[in-house]
Coordinates of C-alpha atoms and ligand atoms in Angstrom, one line a residue:
M30 CA 0.1 0.0 0.0
I31 CA 1.0 3.6 -0.5
S32 CA 0.0 5.7 2.3
A33 CA -1.6 9.0 1.1
K34 CA 1.8 10.6 2.0
G35 CA 3.2 8.5 -0.7
S36 CA 5.5 6.1 1.0
V37 CA 6.1 2.9 -0.9
I38 CA 5.7 0.0 1.6
L39 CA 6.4 -2.9 -0.9
K40 CA 10.1 -3.7 -0.3
E41 CA 10.2 -7.5 -0.7
M42 CA 9.6 -8.0 -4.5
D43 CA 11.3 -7.2 -7.6
K44 CA 9.9 -3.8 -9.0
I45 CA 10.5 -1.7 -12.2
V46 CA 10.6 2.0 -12.2
V47 CA 9.2 4.0 -15.1
L48 CA 10.6 7.5 -15.1
D49 CA 7.9 10.0 -16.3
S50 CA 9.1 12.7 -18.8
G51 CA 5.4 14.0 -19.2
G52 CA 2.3 12.9 -21.0
Q53 CA 0.2 10.0 -20.2
Y54 CA 2.4 7.1 -21.7
C55 CA 4.0 6.2 -18.5
H56 CA 0.7 4.6 -17.2
L57 CA 0.4 2.4 -20.2
I58 CA 3.9 1.1 -19.8
A59 CA 3.4 0.6 -15.9
R60 CA 0.2 -1.2 -16.5
K61 CA 1.6 -3.4 -19.2
V62 CA 4.7 -4.2 -17.0
R63 CA 2.2 -5.3 -14.1
E64 CA 0.2 -7.4 -16.3
L65 CA 3.5 -9.3 -16.9
G66 CA 3.6 -10.0 -13.2
V67 CA 6.1 -7.4 -12.3
Y68 CA 5.1 -4.4 -9.9
A69 CA 5.9 -0.8 -11.6
D70 CA 6.2 2.4 -9.9
I71 CA 6.2 5.8 -11.7
K72 CA 8.6 8.4 -10.7
P73 CA 9.5 11.8 -12.1
I74 CA 12.3 11.8 -14.6
D75 CA 14.5 13.9 -12.3
T76 CA 14.3 11.7 -9.3
D77 CA 17.4 11.4 -7.4
P78 CA 19.2 8.4 -8.7
A79 CA 20.0 7.2 -5.2
E80 CA 16.1 6.6 -4.7
L81 CA 16.2 4.2 -7.7
A82 CA 18.7 1.7 -6.0
G83 CA 15.9 -0.8 -5.0
Y84 CA 14.5 -1.2 -8.6
C85 CA 15.6 -4.1 -10.7
A86 CA 15.3 -2.2 -13.9
I87 CA 14.6 1.3 -15.2
I88 CA 12.2 2.4 -18.1
L89 CA 12.4 6.0 -19.4
S90 CA 9.0 6.8 -20.8
G91 CA 8.0 8.9 -23.8
G92 CA 6.9 12.5 -23.2
P93 CA 5.8 15.5 -25.4
S94 CA 9.0 17.7 -25.2
S95 CA 11.9 18.0 -27.7
V96 CA 15.2 17.2 -25.9
F97 CA 16.4 20.6 -27.5
A98 CA 13.7 22.6 -25.5
D99 CA 15.1 25.0 -22.6
D100 CA 12.7 23.5 -20.2
A101 CA 12.9 19.7 -21.6
P102 CA 12.5 17.4 -18.4
G103 CA 15.8 15.4 -18.0
P104 CA 17.6 13.1 -15.4
Q105 CA 19.8 14.3 -12.8
D106 CA 23.6 13.6 -13.1
G107 CA 24.3 10.1 -12.2
L108 CA 21.4 8.4 -13.6
F109 CA 23.4 6.8 -16.4
A110 CA 25.9 5.6 -14.1
I111 CA 23.6 3.3 -12.3
E112 CA 24.3 -0.2 -13.4
R113 CA 20.9 -1.3 -14.1
P114 CA 19.1 -2.7 -17.2
M115 CA 17.4 0.4 -18.9
L116 CA 15.1 0.9 -21.7
G117 CA 14.4 4.2 -23.3
I118 CA 11.1 4.8 -25.2
C119 CA 10.7 7.5 -27.7
Y120 CA 11.7 10.7 -25.8
G121 CA 13.4 8.2 -23.3
H122 CA 15.2 6.6 -26.0
Q123 CA 16.5 10.0 -27.1
L124 CA 17.6 10.9 -23.4
L125 CA 19.4 7.4 -23.3
A126 CA 21.4 8.0 -26.6
R127 CA 22.4 11.5 -25.5
G128 CA 23.3 10.3 -21.9
F129 CA 25.5 7.6 -23.2
G130 CA 27.2 9.8 -25.7
G131 CA 25.2 9.5 -28.9
T132 CA 23.7 12.3 -31.1
V133 CA 20.0 13.3 -31.4
T134 CA 19.2 15.6 -34.4
P135 CA 16.3 18.1 -34.3
G136 CA 13.4 16.8 -36.7
K137 CA 11.9 18.9 -39.3
T138 CA 8.7 17.1 -39.3
Q139 CA 6.9 14.8 -37.1
E140 CA 6.7 11.2 -37.8
L141 CA 3.4 10.0 -36.6
G142 CA 1.6 6.7 -37.2
P143 CA 2.2 3.3 -38.3
A144 CA 5.4 2.1 -39.5
D145 CA 7.3 -1.2 -40.2
L146 CA 10.2 -1.9 -38.0
Q147 CA 13.0 -3.9 -39.8
I148 CA 14.7 -5.9 -37.3
A149 CA 18.5 -5.4 -38.2
S150 CA 20.3 -7.9 -35.9
S151 CA 19.5 -10.6 -33.4
T152 CA 19.2 -9.2 -29.9
P153 CA 17.4 -10.7 -26.8
L154 CA 14.9 -7.6 -26.8
F155 CA 13.3 -8.9 -30.1
A156 CA 13.5 -12.5 -29.2
G157 CA 10.4 -14.4 -30.7
L158 CA 9.7 -11.6 -33.1
G159 CA 9.5 -11.8 -36.9
E160 CA 11.9 -10.1 -39.4
S161 CA 9.7 -6.9 -39.5
E162 CA 7.1 -5.8 -37.1
P163 CA 4.5 -3.2 -37.4
V164 CA 5.2 -0.3 -34.7
W165 CA 3.7 3.1 -33.8
M166 CA 5.7 6.1 -34.2
N167 CA 5.1 9.6 -32.8
H168 CA 8.3 11.8 -32.7
G169 CA 10.0 14.8 -34.3
D170 CA 13.7 14.4 -33.3
W171 CA 15.7 11.3 -34.1
V172 CA 18.7 9.7 -32.9
S173 CA 21.3 10.1 -35.7
E174 CA 24.4 8.4 -34.1
V175 CA 24.2 5.4 -31.5
P176 CA 26.5 6.0 -28.5
P177 CA 29.5 3.8 -28.2
G178 CA 29.1 0.3 -27.4
F179 CA 25.5 0.4 -28.7
R180 CA 24.3 -0.9 -32.2
V181 CA 21.5 -0.4 -34.4
I182 CA 18.9 -3.3 -33.8
G183 CA 15.9 -1.8 -35.9
M184 CA 15.1 0.8 -38.5
T185 CA 12.0 2.0 -40.4
D186 CA 11.9 3.9 -43.8
D187 CA 11.9 7.0 -41.9
C188 CA 14.0 6.4 -39.1
P189 CA 17.5 4.9 -39.3
V190 CA 17.7 4.3 -35.6
G191 CA 14.3 2.8 -34.9
A192 CA 15.9 0.6 -32.2
M193 CA 19.5 0.6 -30.6
G194 CA 20.9 -1.8 -27.9
D195 CA 23.8 -2.7 -25.9
D196 CA 23.3 -6.5 -25.1
A197 CA 26.3 -6.5 -22.7
R198 CA 25.2 -3.7 -20.5
K199 CA 21.6 -4.5 -21.0
L200 CA 20.8 -0.8 -22.3
Y201 CA 18.0 -0.4 -25.1
G202 CA 16.2 2.3 -26.9
L203 CA 13.1 2.2 -28.9
Q204 CA 12.0 5.2 -31.0
F205 CA 8.5 3.8 -31.3
H206 CA 5.8 3.0 -28.5
P207 CA 5.9 -0.7 -27.7
E208 CA 3.0 0.0 -25.0
V209 CA 0.4 0.9 -27.3
I210 CA -2.0 -1.3 -29.1
H211 CA -0.8 -0.3 -32.4
T212 CA 2.4 -2.0 -31.8
P213 CA 1.0 -5.5 -31.6
R214 CA 4.1 -7.4 -30.7
G215 CA 5.0 -4.5 -28.2
K216 CA 4.1 -6.7 -25.1
Q217 CA 6.4 -9.3 -26.1
M218 CA 9.4 -6.8 -26.4
L219 CA 8.5 -5.4 -22.8
E220 CA 8.3 -9.1 -21.6
N221 CA 11.7 -9.6 -23.1
F222 CA 13.1 -6.8 -21.3
V223 CA 11.4 -7.2 -17.9
A224 CA 11.5 -10.8 -17.6
H225 CA 14.4 -12.3 -19.6
I226 CA 17.0 -9.4 -19.9
S227 CA 16.3 -7.9 -16.4
R228 CA 15.4 -11.3 -14.8
C229 CA 12.7 -9.6 -12.6
A230 CA 10.6 -12.4 -10.9
T231 CA 7.0 -12.2 -12.3
D232 CA 5.3 -12.6 -8.9
W233 CA 2.9 -9.5 -8.7
H234 CA -0.7 -10.8 -8.5
P235 CA -2.8 -8.3 -6.8
E236 CA -5.4 -10.8 -5.9
D237 CA -2.9 -12.3 -3.4
R238 CA -2.3 -9.0 -1.7
V239 CA -5.6 -8.8 0.3
Q240 CA -4.0 -9.9 3.5
Q241 CA -0.9 -7.7 3.3
V242 CA -3.2 -4.5 2.3
E243 CA -5.3 -5.4 5.3
A244 CA -2.5 -5.7 7.6
Q245 CA -1.2 -2.2 6.4
I246 CA -4.7 -0.7 7.0
R247 CA -4.6 -1.8 10.7
D248 CA -1.1 -0.3 10.9
E249 CA -1.8 2.8 9.6
V250 CA -5.1 3.3 11.3
G251 CA -4.3 1.9 14.7
D252 CA -7.0 2.5 17.0
R253 CA -8.6 5.3 15.1
K254 CA -12.0 5.0 13.2
V255 CA -12.3 5.7 9.4
L256 CA -15.1 7.7 7.5
F257 CA -15.6 6.7 4.1
F258 CA -17.8 8.4 1.2
L259 CA -19.3 5.7 -1.0
S260 CA -20.2 6.3 -4.5
G261 CA -21.3 3.0 -5.4
G262 CA -18.5 2.7 -7.9
V263 CA -15.9 -0.1 -7.9
D264 CA -13.0 1.8 -6.3
S265 CA -14.9 3.3 -3.1
T266 CA -16.7 -0.1 -2.6
V267 CA -13.5 -2.3 -2.6
A268 CA -11.6 0.3 -0.6
Y269 CA -14.4 0.2 2.1
A270 CA -14.6 -3.3 2.0
L271 CA -11.1 -4.1 2.6
T272 CA -11.2 -1.7 5.4
V273 CA -14.1 -3.3 7.0
Q274 CA -12.5 -6.4 6.6
A275 CA -9.3 -5.2 8.3
L276 CA -10.8 -3.3 11.1
G277 CA -14.3 -4.6 11.7
A278 CA -17.5 -2.9 10.8
E279 CA -17.8 -1.0 14.1
H280 CA -14.5 1.0 13.2
V281 CA -15.9 2.1 9.8
H282 CA -18.5 4.5 8.9
G283 CA -19.8 4.9 5.4
V284 CA -21.8 7.5 4.0
Y285 CA -23.5 7.5 0.6
V286 CA -24.3 10.9 -0.7
D287 CA -27.4 10.9 -2.9
T288 CA -27.0 13.8 -5.3
G289 CA -30.4 13.0 -7.1
F290 CA -28.5 12.4 -10.4
M291 CA -27.9 8.6 -9.7
R292 CA -29.3 5.8 -12.0
A293 CA -32.6 4.1 -11.1
H294 CA -32.2 1.6 -8.5
E295 CA -28.7 2.6 -7.7
T296 CA -29.1 3.4 -4.1
D297 CA -31.1 0.1 -3.4
E298 CA -28.5 -2.0 -5.4
I299 CA -25.6 -0.6 -3.1
E300 CA -27.6 -1.3 0.0
H301 CA -28.3 -4.8 -1.1
N302 CA -24.6 -5.6 -2.1
F303 CA -23.4 -4.3 1.3
A304 CA -26.0 -6.3 3.1
R305 CA -25.1 -9.4 1.3
L306 CA -21.4 -9.3 2.1
D307 CA -22.2 -8.1 5.6
L308 CA -20.2 -4.9 5.3
G309 CA -22.1 -3.3 8.0
T310 CA -24.4 -0.4 7.8
F311 CA -23.7 2.8 6.0
E312 CA -25.5 6.2 6.1
T313 CA -27.4 7.6 3.1
L314 CA -27.4 11.2 2.8
D315 CA -30.0 12.9 0.6
A316 CA -28.4 15.9 -0.7
S317 CA -30.7 16.1 -3.9
D318 CA -32.4 19.3 -2.8
R319 CA -29.1 21.1 -2.6
F320 CA -28.0 19.8 -6.0
F321 CA -31.1 20.4 -7.9
G322 CA -31.4 24.0 -6.1
A323 CA -27.9 25.0 -7.1
L324 CA -28.5 23.9 -10.6
E325 CA -31.5 25.8 -11.2
G326 CA -31.6 27.7 -14.5
V327 CA -28.1 26.7 -15.3
T328 CA -27.6 25.5 -18.9
E329 CA -24.0 25.8 -19.7
P330 CA -22.3 22.3 -19.3
E331 CA -18.8 23.6 -17.9
R332 CA -20.9 25.6 -15.2
K333 CA -22.9 22.5 -14.4
R334 CA -19.9 20.4 -14.1
K335 CA -18.2 23.1 -11.6
I336 CA -21.1 23.5 -9.5
I337 CA -21.6 19.8 -9.0
G338 CA -18.0 19.4 -8.3
Q339 CA -17.8 22.2 -5.7
L340 CA -21.2 21.0 -4.1
F341 CA -19.4 17.5 -3.7
V342 CA -16.8 19.2 -1.8
D343 CA -19.1 21.3 0.3
V344 CA -21.3 18.3 1.3
Q345 CA -18.3 16.2 2.3
N346 CA -16.9 19.1 4.3
D347 CA -20.0 19.4 6.1
V348 CA -20.0 15.9 7.0
V349 CA -16.5 15.8 8.0
A350 CA -17.1 18.7 10.4
R351 CA -19.9 17.3 11.8
G352 CA -19.1 16.8 15.6
D353 CA -18.8 13.1 15.5
F354 CA -15.9 13.0 13.1
V355 CA -13.9 15.9 14.3
G356 CA -10.6 15.2 16.0
H357 CA -7.6 12.8 15.7
D358 CA -9.6 9.8 16.4
W359 CA -10.8 9.9 13.0
M360 CA -9.2 9.3 9.4
L361 CA -10.9 9.8 6.0
G362 CA -10.8 6.7 3.8
Q363 CA -10.9 7.2 0.0
G364 CA -11.0 4.9 -3.0
T365 CA -8.1 6.9 -4.8
I366 CA -6.4 4.4 -7.2
Y367 CA -2.9 4.8 -8.7
P368 CA -3.5 6.8 -11.7
D369 CA -5.6 9.3 -9.7
R370 CA -2.7 10.2 -7.7
I371 CA -0.3 10.5 -10.7
E372 CA -2.8 12.5 -12.7
S373 CA -3.2 15.0 -10.0
G374 CA 0.5 16.1 -10.4
G375 CA 1.9 13.2 -8.1
T376 CA 4.9 13.5 -10.5
S377 CA 6.1 16.7 -11.6
Q378 CA 6.1 15.9 -15.3
A379 CA 2.5 14.6 -15.6
A380 CA 0.6 17.1 -17.2
V381 CA -2.4 18.0 -14.8
I382 CA -5.4 16.9 -16.7
K383 CA -8.0 17.7 -14.0
T384 CA -7.7 18.1 -10.4
H385 CA -9.0 14.9 -9.0
H386 CA -11.9 15.3 -6.5
N387 CA -9.6 13.3 -4.1
R388 CA -7.0 15.9 -4.1
V389 CA -8.9 19.1 -3.3
A390 CA -7.6 21.7 -0.8
G391 CA -9.3 20.3 2.3
I392 CA -8.4 16.8 1.7
E393 CA -4.7 17.9 1.2
E394 CA -4.7 19.4 4.6
L395 CA -5.9 16.0 6.1
I396 CA -3.3 14.3 4.1
A397 CA -0.7 16.5 5.7
Q398 CA -2.0 15.6 9.0
G399 CA -1.7 12.1 8.1
R400 CA -5.6 11.5 8.4
V401 CA -6.4 10.0 5.0
L402 CA -6.3 6.3 4.2
E403 CA -5.9 5.2 0.6
P404 CA -5.7 1.4 0.7
L405 CA -5.9 1.2 -3.3
G406 CA -3.3 4.1 -3.7
E407 CA -0.9 1.7 -5.7
F408 CA -3.2 -0.3 -7.7
Y409 CA -4.7 0.1 -11.4
K410 CA -8.5 -0.5 -12.1
D411 CA -8.0 -3.9 -13.3
E412 CA -6.0 -4.7 -10.2
V413 CA -8.7 -3.2 -7.9
R414 CA -11.3 -5.6 -9.6
A415 CA -9.0 -8.5 -9.0
L416 CA -8.8 -7.6 -5.3
G417 CA -12.8 -7.1 -5.2
R418 CA -13.0 -10.5 -6.8
A419 CA -10.9 -12.0 -4.0
L420 CA -13.1 -10.4 -1.4
G421 CA -16.1 -11.7 -2.8
L422 CA -17.9 -8.5 -4.3
S423 CA -20.3 -9.4 -7.1
A424 CA -19.3 -9.7 -10.6
N425 CA -22.2 -7.4 -11.3
L426 CA -20.7 -4.7 -9.4
L427 CA -17.0 -5.3 -10.3
E428 CA -17.8 -5.4 -14.0
R429 CA -20.1 -2.5 -14.3
H430 CA -19.5 0.1 -17.1
P431 CA -17.6 3.2 -15.8
F432 CA -19.9 5.8 -14.7
P433 CA -19.0 9.5 -14.5
G434 CA -18.8 11.2 -10.9
P435 CA -21.4 13.9 -11.9
A436 CA -23.5 11.0 -13.0
L437 CA -26.7 11.7 -15.0
A438 CA -26.2 15.4 -14.7
I439 CA -23.7 15.4 -17.6
R440 CA -26.1 13.2 -19.7
C441 CA -29.1 15.6 -19.3
L442 CA -28.6 18.4 -21.7
C443 CA -30.1 21.9 -21.3
A444 CA -30.7 24.6 -23.6
A445 CA -31.1 28.3 -22.9
E446 CA -33.5 29.1 -25.8
E447 CA -35.7 27.5 -28.4
A448 CA -33.6 26.8 -31.7
A449 CA -34.5 25.0 -34.9
P450 CA -32.3 22.5 -37.1
H451 CA -30.9 24.1 -40.0
A452 CA -29.6 22.7 -43.5
D453 CA -26.0 22.7 -44.4
A454 CA -25.2 22.3 -48.1
E455 CA -21.8 20.7 -47.7
I456 CA -22.6 18.4 -45.0
E457 CA -25.9 17.3 -46.7
S458 CA -24.0 16.5 -49.8
A459 CA -21.4 14.3 -48.1
A460 CA -24.3 12.5 -46.3
R461 CA -26.3 12.0 -49.5
A462 CA -23.3 10.3 -51.2
E463 CA -24.0 7.4 -48.9
G464 CA -27.6 7.7 -48.9
Y465 CA -28.3 9.6 -45.7
E466 CA -30.3 12.8 -45.2
A467 CA -28.6 15.3 -42.8
L468 CA -29.6 18.3 -40.5
L469 CA -27.6 20.3 -38.3
L470 CA -28.9 20.6 -34.7
P471 CA -27.9 23.6 -32.7
V472 CA -27.1 21.7 -29.6
R473 CA -23.3 21.7 -28.8
S474 CA -21.7 18.7 -27.5
V475 CA -17.8 18.2 -26.5
G476 CA -15.3 16.9 -29.0
V477 CA -11.5 16.5 -29.1
H478 CA -9.9 18.2 -32.2
G479 CA -6.3 17.7 -32.2
D480 CA -5.2 18.4 -28.5
A481 CA -8.0 20.8 -27.9
R482 CA -11.3 20.5 -26.6
S483 CA -14.2 21.5 -29.0
Y484 CA -17.7 22.5 -28.7
A485 CA -19.6 22.2 -31.8
E486 CA -23.1 21.4 -33.5
L487 CA -24.6 17.9 -33.8
T488 CA -25.1 16.6 -37.3
L489 CA -28.2 14.5 -37.3
F490 CA -28.7 11.8 -40.1
T491 CA -32.5 12.0 -40.2
Q492 CA -32.9 9.0 -42.6
G493 CA -30.9 6.2 -43.7
P494 CA -30.0 2.6 -42.5
L495 CA -28.0 1.6 -39.4
D496 CA -25.6 0.0 -41.5
Y497 CA -22.3 0.4 -40.0
D498 CA -20.2 -0.1 -43.1
R499 CA -22.1 2.4 -44.6
V500 CA -22.9 5.0 -42.1
L501 CA -19.4 5.4 -40.3
G502 CA -17.5 6.5 -43.7
P503 CA -19.6 9.7 -44.2
A504 CA -19.9 10.2 -40.3
N505 CA -16.1 10.1 -40.0
R506 CA -15.6 12.4 -43.0
I507 CA -17.9 15.0 -41.9
T508 CA -16.5 15.3 -38.2
N509 CA -12.9 15.3 -39.6
Q510 CA -13.6 17.8 -42.4
F511 CA -16.0 20.4 -40.9
R512 CA -15.0 22.0 -37.6
R513 CA -18.6 23.2 -37.3
T514 CA -19.7 19.7 -36.1
N515 CA -18.0 17.2 -34.1
R516 CA -20.5 14.4 -33.6
V517 CA -23.0 12.6 -35.9
A518 CA -26.0 10.7 -34.7
L519 CA -28.4 8.7 -36.7
V520 CA -32.1 8.5 -36.0
V521 CA -33.1 4.9 -35.2
G522 CA -36.7 5.5 -34.2
S523 CA -39.2 8.2 -33.7
D524 CA -42.9 8.8 -33.4
A525 CA -42.9 11.1 -36.3
P526 CA -40.2 11.6 -39.1
V527 CA -37.6 13.9 -37.8
D528 CA -37.4 17.0 -39.9
A529 CA -36.6 20.8 -39.7
T530 CA -40.1 21.2 -38.1
W531 CA -38.6 19.7 -34.7
R532 CA -37.2 21.9 -32.2
I533 CA -34.8 22.3 -29.4
H534 CA -36.6 23.6 -26.6
N535 CA -35.6 25.6 -23.6
A536 CA -34.7 23.0 -20.7
T537 CA -32.7 22.7 -17.6
L538 CA -31.9 20.3 -15.0
T539 CA -35.0 19.3 -13.2
R540 CA -36.2 16.3 -11.2
D541 CA -38.9 15.4 -13.9
R542 CA -36.2 15.5 -16.6
V543 CA -33.7 13.4 -14.7
R544 CA -36.6 10.9 -13.8
L545 CA -37.3 10.8 -17.4
L546 CA -33.4 10.1 -18.3
Q547 CA -33.3 7.5 -15.5
R548 CA -36.3 5.5 -16.9
A549 CA -34.8 5.3 -20.3
D550 CA -31.2 4.4 -18.9
D551 CA -32.9 1.7 -17.1
V552 CA -34.7 0.4 -20.2
V553 CA -31.3 0.4 -22.0
S554 CA -29.4 -1.3 -19.0
R555 CA -32.0 -4.0 -18.8
F556 CA -32.1 -4.5 -22.6
L557 CA -28.4 -5.0 -22.8
H558 CA -28.2 -7.5 -20.0
E559 CA -31.3 -9.4 -21.3
H560 CA -29.6 -9.8 -24.7
E561 CA -26.3 -10.6 -23.1
I562 CA -24.7 -7.6 -25.0
Y563 CA -23.8 -5.7 -21.9
H564 CA -20.2 -6.9 -21.9
D565 CA -19.7 -6.3 -25.5
V566 CA -19.7 -2.6 -25.0
W567 CA -17.1 -0.6 -22.7
Q568 CA -19.8 2.0 -21.8
C569 CA -23.1 2.9 -23.1
P570 CA -24.0 6.5 -22.1
V571 CA -27.8 7.2 -22.4
V572 CA -28.3 11.0 -23.2
L573 CA -31.3 13.0 -22.9
L574 CA -31.7 16.1 -25.5
P575 CA -34.6 18.6 -25.3
F576 CA -35.4 18.0 -28.8
G577 CA -38.9 16.9 -30.2
K578 CA -41.7 17.8 -32.4
N579 CA -44.5 18.1 -29.6
G580 CA -42.4 19.3 -26.9
G581 CA -41.0 16.1 -26.0
E582 CA -37.4 14.8 -25.6
T583 CA -34.9 12.5 -27.5
I584 CA -32.6 9.9 -26.3
A585 CA -29.1 9.5 -27.8
L586 CA -27.5 6.0 -27.3
R587 CA -23.7 6.1 -27.1
P588 CA -22.4 2.6 -27.1
I589 CA -18.7 2.4 -27.6
T590 CA -15.9 -0.2 -27.3
S591 CA -12.6 1.1 -25.9
V592 CA -9.5 -0.2 -23.8
D593 CA -9.2 2.6 -21.4
G594 CA -11.6 5.4 -22.5
M595 CA -8.7 7.6 -23.9
T596 CA -9.9 6.6 -27.6
A597 CA -13.2 4.7 -28.5
Q598 CA -15.0 3.2 -31.4
V599 CA -18.6 3.2 -32.1
A600 CA -19.8 -0.3 -30.9
R601 CA -21.6 -2.4 -33.7
L602 CA -24.8 -3.4 -31.9
P603 CA -26.9 -5.6 -34.1
A604 CA -29.3 -3.3 -36.2
D605 CA -32.4 -5.4 -35.5
R606 CA -31.7 -5.3 -31.8
V607 CA -31.3 -1.5 -31.9
T608 CA -34.6 -1.3 -33.5
D609 CA -36.3 -3.3 -30.9
L610 CA -34.5 -1.1 -28.0
A611 CA -35.5 2.2 -29.9
K612 CA -39.2 0.9 -29.6
R613 CA -38.9 0.1 -26.0
I614 CA -37.6 3.6 -25.4
L615 CA -40.0 5.3 -27.4
A616 CA -42.8 3.6 -25.2
V617 CA -41.5 5.7 -22.2
D618 CA -44.0 8.7 -22.1
G619 CA -42.4 11.9 -23.1
I620 CA -39.7 10.6 -25.6
E621 CA -40.1 11.2 -29.3
A622 CA -37.0 9.9 -31.0
V623 CA -34.1 7.8 -30.5
L624 CA -30.5 8.3 -31.9
Y625 CA -27.5 6.2 -32.3
D626 CA -24.2 7.9 -32.0
V627 CA -21.9 7.1 -34.8
S628 CA -18.9 9.1 -33.9
H629 CA -15.6 7.7 -32.9
K630 CA -13.4 9.3 -30.3
P631 CA -11.5 11.4 -31.5
P632 CA -13.1 13.6 -32.7
S633 CA -16.0 13.2 -30.5
T634 CA -15.7 12.4 -26.9
I635 CA -17.5 9.6 -25.1
E636 CA -19.9 11.8 -23.1
W637 CA -21.7 14.5 -24.9
E638 CA -20.9 17.1 -22.1
Ligands
XMP879 P1 -14.8 11.6 -22.3 O1 -16.2 12.1 -22.4 O2 -13.8 12.4 -21.8 O3 -14.9 10.4 -21.2 O4 -14.4 11.0 -23.7 C1 -13.8 9.5 -20.9 C2 -14.2 8.6 -19.7 O5 -14.4 9.4 -18.6 C3 -15.6 9.6 -18.0 N1 -16.0 10.8 -17.7 C4 -15.8 11.2 -16.2 N2 -15.7 10.5 -15.0 N3 -16.1 12.5 -13.9 C5 -15.9 11.3 -13.9 O6 -15.5 10.5 -12.9 C6 -16.3 13.2 -15.2 O7 -16.5 14.3 -14.9 C7 -16.1 12.5 -16.2 N4 -16.3 12.9 -17.5 C8 -16.1 11.8 -18.4 C9 -16.4 9.1 -19.1 O8 -17.6 8.5 -18.5 C10 -15.5 8.1 -19.9 O9 -15.7 6.8 -19.1

């Protein structure tokens, strides 16, 4: 376990360290290494080399910088004097080349995308691979001269030093990314490095760690008590269950905050799960009046999010400040997992993506006082699931689709004023080429164009079949070509033909609208389970849009497949099933149309807000 203060308490195993130079690649690398059975930590690239003595090998990750930039992240002196196996990846490959006396040359252009790596000579790093392997490149600068003692072990058409190595000293550099799925044999390369070259014992199995984590909880908590906020999600439930098992239910108090935006039956399900596992009782705090009150009249998506985030903190602070939890007899338990800590700036290089709600100011203060317990602080999501299985939590709970913190509030779109769909000649023509009719709907949703977020209008294919081979082509072209739209959805069912007479109408976040969305969302969940397609999709947001012919609403389905949510593909649910599902949704009073989102991420995001 890593205590909230950050001390690693895993000493007895072989471990790898991934040195982080920014970007998010380091998590992919660490996760892949752990899947191979070796525990991996992430530390900033400029970590004092003395701190790295306990690791059996070092991986230098990629990062967005150029080694020529003034503020380029780099190691402290002495890193390259550590006699450990090292693997540099992308930017890390260039750092390694420079560190050992090679030359890096600034790139004039960026090489981005797939390439074929020609394996130049036999090396343990590429054991078991073919003569040529597809790899994923993303770099500008390149290594033009390998350091003394190294040789070129792989090249691509555009990159003469695609890979380099010094087998005797066990030092390797790869210009491409072995950790991404676009390098299909990348895992074999990592396995060669970790298990065979570095000879790390592959004995990291998170499910075997239950007793150790429980012992550490007892150690850290002593005779104090622990207060937990439960969300019904996997992380907080597993953290709570471990703590109850470690300390006994009488030493743990759970509070479940009902915001009013939970899914139908959510609260009952959580209560049922806890009762079944004999996890003691928890308190349900109905804060829905506060949430709905604060969001009255608000239509702008970012404002909705901010209000919800702040209110969460306020409600939690109020509970923490309640007489019964004040004082040093209490700790706050949290389900924070490894990437939550790192994303929040836990290492100096990781770009801060969003301040995680487990790291807001009040909580940082408690952490400084040693009053925060994070039993899952060193685990990734799939590892938390393995722990949950070992504890006996139901598969239903552990394998649930990810669900956002702000819950249905960000799936209930609002509009400040009435608006009509409009025609767009270029988009119409691109759609018609494949037999679809298109309209632009002035409802803006989030997308990602390049590195930036975009808010743009929705393209509605009002007519045409749900034939994925036909519809995905024009949907892709339209979102890539025209910046005024970032999402395409196809009408898959409606009470009347959807046309320019339909209207977006003024709508805010009300109990009635959330209730309507809960009903539609429940229909979708049941349908996916009933037809055993729940596990074929990674997530299936159900979104409510204030769009109708007679003042009613529209439901958009957003089933996607994904590995980690960073990118996502449209899930291809069988068209006849979708038609049946649309009929069931239309039977909900107040719903006039059903859409199927046919946009990949990027350029769209998974959630619409
Ligand atoms: P996007 O919409 O960014 O979503 O493609 C990627 C993943 O993140 C989830 N998500 C959130 N989770 N709070 C959360 O806890 C949020 O504000 C939030 N926004 C998006 C989303 O459900 C998907 O799994």
